[in-house]
Coordinates of C-alpha atoms and ligand atoms in Angstrom, one line a residue:
M13 CA 0.0 0.0 0.0
E14 CA 1.3 3.4 -0.9
V15 CA 1.1 5.8 2.0
T16 CA 3.3 8.8 2.6
K17 CA 4.8 9.7 6.0
R18 CA 3.9 13.1 7.3
S19 CA 4.7 14.9 10.6
Q20 CA 5.1 13.4 14.0
I21 CA 1.9 13.1 16.1
R22 CA 3.4 12.2 19.4
E23 CA 6.4 10.6 21.0
G24 CA 5.8 8.0 23.7
K25 CA 8.3 6.1 25.9
A26 CA 9.1 3.4 23.4
K27 CA 7.4 4.5 20.2
I28 CA 6.8 7.5 18.0
L29 CA 3.6 7.9 15.9
Y30 CA 3.6 9.7 12.6
A31 CA 0.7 11.0 10.5
T32 CA 0.3 9.9 6.9
D33 CA -1.3 11.4 3.8
R34 CA -4.4 9.4 4.7
P35 CA -4.7 10.9 8.2
D36 CA -8.1 9.5 9.1
E37 CA -7.2 6.0 8.1
F38 CA -3.6 5.2 8.7
I39 CA -0.7 6.2 10.9
I40 CA 2.9 5.0 11.2
Q41 CA 4.3 3.4 14.4
H42 CA 8.0 3.7 14.9
F43 CA 9.7 1.6 17.5
K44 CA 12.6 3.1 19.5
D45 CA 15.4 1.5 21.5
D46 CA 14.5 3.6 24.6
A47 CA 13.3 1.6 27.6
T48 CA 11.6 2.8 30.7
A49 CA 10.3 1.1 33.8
F50 CA 8.5 2.0 37.1
N51 CA 6.5 4.7 35.3
A52 CA 9.6 6.2 33.7
L53 CA 11.6 6.5 36.9
K54 CA 14.2 4.2 35.4
K55 CA 15.3 5.0 31.9
G56 CA 17.8 3.4 29.5
T57 CA 18.4 1.9 26.1
I58 CA 18.1 -1.6 24.9
R59 CA 20.2 -1.9 21.8
G60 CA 18.3 -3.3 18.8
K61 CA 15.0 -3.4 20.7
G62 CA 13.1 -1.2 18.3
A63 CA 13.8 -3.5 15.3
I64 CA 13.1 -6.6 17.4
N65 CA 9.8 -5.3 18.8
N66 CA 8.7 -4.1 15.3
A67 CA 9.5 -7.6 13.9
V68 CA 7.9 -9.4 16.8
T69 CA 4.6 -7.4 16.5
S70 CA 4.7 -7.8 12.8
W71 CA 4.7 -11.6 13.2
I72 CA 2.3 -11.8 16.1
Y73 CA -0.5 -9.5 14.9
P74 CA -1.2 -11.1 11.6
F75 CA -1.1 -14.5 13.4
L76 CA -3.7 -13.2 15.9
E77 CA -5.8 -11.9 13.0
K78 CA -5.9 -15.4 11.5
H79 CA -7.3 -16.6 14.9
G80 CA -10.1 -14.1 14.9
V81 CA -8.5 -11.2 16.8
P82 CA -8.8 -8.0 14.7
T83 CA -5.7 -5.7 15.1
H84 CA -4.6 -2.3 14.0
F85 CA -1.6 -3.8 12.0
V86 CA -1.6 -3.2 8.2
Q87 CA 2.0 -3.9 7.1
K88 CA 5.6 -3.7 8.1
L89 CA 7.3 -0.8 6.4
S90 CA 10.9 -1.0 7.4
D91 CA 13.2 -2.2 10.2
R92 CA 11.5 0.0 12.8
E93 CA 8.3 1.1 11.3
M94 CA 4.9 -0.4 10.6
L95 CA 1.7 1.0 9.1
I96 CA -1.3 0.8 11.4
K97 CA -5.0 1.7 11.2
K98 CA -5.9 4.8 13.1
V99 CA -7.8 4.1 16.3
E100 CA -9.1 6.1 19.2
I101 CA -7.3 4.3 22.1
I102 CA -9.5 3.1 24.9
P103 CA -7.8 4.3 28.1
I104 CA -7.7 0.9 29.7
E105 CA -4.7 -1.5 30.0
I106 CA -5.8 -5.1 30.2
V107 CA -3.4 -7.4 32.0
V108 CA -3.8 -11.1 31.6
R109 CA -1.9 -13.3 34.1
N110 CA -1.2 -17.0 33.9
R111 CA 1.2 -17.0 36.8
A112 CA 1.9 -14.5 39.6
A113 CA 4.7 -12.1 39.0
G114 CA 5.4 -8.3 39.3
G115 CA 2.4 -6.2 40.4
I116 CA 0.2 -9.0 41.8
V117 CA 3.1 -10.3 43.9
K118 CA 3.7 -6.8 45.3
R119 CA 0.1 -5.7 45.7
L120 CA -1.6 -8.9 47.0
G121 CA 1.3 -11.0 48.3
I122 CA 0.6 -13.9 46.0
P123 CA 3.8 -16.0 45.9
K124 CA 5.8 -15.5 42.6
G125 CA 5.2 -18.2 40.1
T126 CA 1.8 -19.3 41.5
E127 CA -0.1 -20.7 38.5
F128 CA -3.7 -19.5 38.1
K129 CA -6.3 -22.2 37.3
E130 CA -7.9 -19.7 34.9
P131 CA -6.2 -16.7 33.5
L132 CA -6.7 -13.7 35.7
F133 CA -7.8 -10.4 34.1
E134 CA -6.9 -7.0 35.6
F135 CA -7.7 -3.5 34.4
F136 CA -5.6 -0.4 34.8
Y137 CA -6.4 3.2 33.9
K138 CA -4.0 4.4 31.3
S139 CA -2.5 7.5 32.8
D140 CA 1.2 8.4 33.1
E141 CA 0.5 11.1 35.6
L142 CA -1.3 8.7 37.9
G143 CA 1.0 5.8 37.3
D144 CA -1.6 3.5 35.6
P145 CA -3.7 2.8 38.7
P146 CA -5.7 -0.5 39.0
I147 CA -9.4 0.0 38.3
G148 CA -12.5 -2.2 38.3
E149 CA -15.5 -2.7 36.0
T150 CA -17.5 -0.2 38.0
H151 CA -15.0 2.6 37.3
I152 CA -14.9 1.7 33.6
A153 CA -18.8 1.9 33.4
Y154 CA -19.2 4.9 35.6
F155 CA -16.6 7.1 33.8
G156 CA -17.6 5.8 30.4
W157 CA -14.2 4.5 29.3
A158 CA -15.8 1.6 27.6
T159 CA -19.3 0.3 27.3
K160 CA -20.3 -3.0 28.9
A161 CA -20.4 -4.6 25.4
E162 CA -17.0 -3.2 24.5
L163 CA -15.5 -4.5 27.8
E164 CA -16.9 -7.9 27.0
T165 CA -15.3 -7.8 23.6
L166 CA -12.0 -6.7 25.1
C167 CA -12.0 -9.6 27.5
R168 CA -13.0 -12.1 24.9
L169 CA -10.3 -11.0 22.6
A170 CA -7.7 -10.8 25.4
G171 CA -8.6 -14.4 26.3
E172 CA -8.1 -15.5 22.7
V173 CA -4.8 -13.7 22.5
N174 CA -3.7 -15.7 25.7
R175 CA -4.9 -19.0 24.4
Q176 CA -3.1 -18.6 21.0
L177 CA 0.1 -17.1 22.3
K178 CA 0.5 -19.4 25.2
K179 CA 0.7 -22.2 22.6
V180 CA 3.2 -20.4 20.4
F181 CA 5.5 -19.5 23.2
R182 CA 5.3 -23.0 24.7
E183 CA 6.4 -24.4 21.3
I184 CA 9.5 -22.2 21.4
G185 CA 10.4 -23.1 25.0
L186 CA 8.9 -20.0 26.8
D187 CA 6.2 -19.8 29.4
L188 CA 3.9 -16.8 28.9
I189 CA 3.5 -15.6 32.4
D190 CA 1.5 -12.4 31.8
F191 CA 1.0 -9.5 29.4
K192 CA -0.6 -6.2 28.9
L193 CA -2.9 -5.3 25.9
E194 CA -4.4 -2.0 24.7
F195 CA -7.3 -1.7 22.4
G196 CA -8.8 1.0 20.3
R197 CA -11.9 1.9 18.2
E198 CA -11.0 2.2 14.5
V199 CA -11.7 5.8 13.6
K200 CA -13.2 4.9 10.2
T201 CA -15.5 2.1 11.4
G202 CA -15.7 2.1 15.2
K203 CA -14.6 -1.5 15.3
I204 CA -12.6 -2.7 18.3
L205 CA -9.0 -3.5 17.3
L206 CA -6.1 -4.7 19.3
A207 CA -3.6 -1.8 19.2
D208 CA -0.2 -0.9 20.5
E209 CA 2.2 -3.9 20.4
F210 CA 3.0 -7.4 21.7
T211 CA 6.6 -7.6 22.6
P212 CA 9.0 -8.6 25.4
D213 CA 8.4 -5.0 26.7
G214 CA 4.9 -5.7 27.6
C215 CA 4.8 -9.4 28.6
R216 CA 6.7 -11.8 30.9
L217 CA 8.3 -14.8 29.3
W218 CA 10.2 -17.4 31.4
D219 CA 12.5 -19.9 29.8
L220 CA 10.8 -23.3 30.3
K221 CA 14.2 -25.1 30.9
T222 CA 16.0 -22.6 33.1
G223 CA 13.1 -20.4 34.5
E224 CA 15.1 -17.3 33.5
P225 CA 13.1 -14.2 32.6
M226 CA 13.5 -13.4 28.9
D227 CA 11.7 -10.0 28.9
K228 CA 11.9 -6.4 30.2
D229 CA 12.2 -7.7 33.8
R230 CA 15.9 -8.2 32.9
F231 CA 16.1 -4.4 32.5
R232 CA 13.8 -3.6 35.4
Q233 CA 15.7 -5.7 37.8
D234 CA 19.2 -5.1 36.4
L235 CA 19.7 -8.8 35.7
G236 CA 22.1 -8.2 32.8
G237 CA 21.8 -9.9 29.4
V238 CA 18.9 -7.7 28.3
E239 CA 19.8 -7.4 24.7
E240 CA 20.7 -11.1 24.5
A241 CA 17.3 -12.1 25.9
Y242 CA 15.4 -9.9 23.4
L243 CA 17.5 -11.3 20.6
E244 CA 16.9 -14.9 21.8
V245 CA 13.1 -14.4 21.8
F246 CA 13.4 -12.8 18.4
H247 CA 15.3 -15.7 16.9
R248 CA 13.0 -18.3 18.4
L249 CA 9.9 -16.5 17.0
E250 CA 11.6 -16.0 13.7
K251 CA 12.2 -19.7 13.4
Y252 CA 8.6 -20.5 14.5
F253 CA 7.0 -18.0 12.1
S254 CA 9.2 -19.0 9.1
K255 CA 7.9 -22.6 9.3
Ligands
C5P23 O1 3.7 -4.7 36.6 P1 2.6 -5.8 36.3 O2 3.0 -7.1 37.0 O3 1.3 -5.3 36.7 O4 2.7 -6.0 34.8 C1 1.9 -7.1 34.2 C2 2.4 -7.2 32.7 O5 1.9 -6.1 32.0 C3 3.9 -7.3 32.5 O6 4.1 -8.2 31.5 C4 4.3 -5.9 32.1 O7 5.4 -5.9 31.3 C5 3.0 -5.4 31.4 N1 2.8 -4.0 31.6 C6 3.0 -3.1 30.6 N2 2.8 -1.8 30.7 C7 2.4 -1.3 31.8 C8 2.1 -2.1 32.9 C9 2.4 -3.5 32.8 O8 3.5 -3.5 29.5 N3 2.1 0.0 32.0

């Protein structure tokens, strides 16, 4: 598809969005090497991350589409850029947890690694100023962030993402511990689409053999081998998706 890049719309912590010559339909998402954690209190760079995250999302989103999850992905444009459909972002982060790690260990004292019988869904209000606070369905309804029907769609799609990706990661020797998703309403049609990205920045992956984290926790916790872990996930997925 021939779309021309126009001016920058906004720069986030890990990505930059650019307008296109079809401003109501498409935008360009650029992946940076910048990494932040703890609501940007910790800042750094993960060399090569932008290209890895662009590639990973460019494999995973079309795969999810095939399994009935509509996404904003249109096509990969270059090493660090992809063309996406323009959406109005729903200000809710949905976290799906298969095992306890991170926030739920800290907040509720659930022992790290505890396996949940059913995936656990949590909602957070997307706000940098407030540090993405946890919210419930009552807040979502009361403040009109999503309708009841939309929230049902979000949860159904997030559940499907979990079912499909758990299998993919298991096949490449990784345990999908948890992940965060963001959704939007396509500007042109109002349809709910999976937006943002699916990358080791926004999920936890533990190596099935060693139990080692292979995701942004290596950066958050100063475990070393950050670039190597991202690259390893990239290579395993590359092999899986080139089958
Ligand atoms: O920190 P917490 O345990 O709640 O994070 C759950 C999952 O969601 C992790 O995989 C984390 O990387 C992701 N997450 C994210 N962006 C946030 C909060 C969490 O990608 N703002």
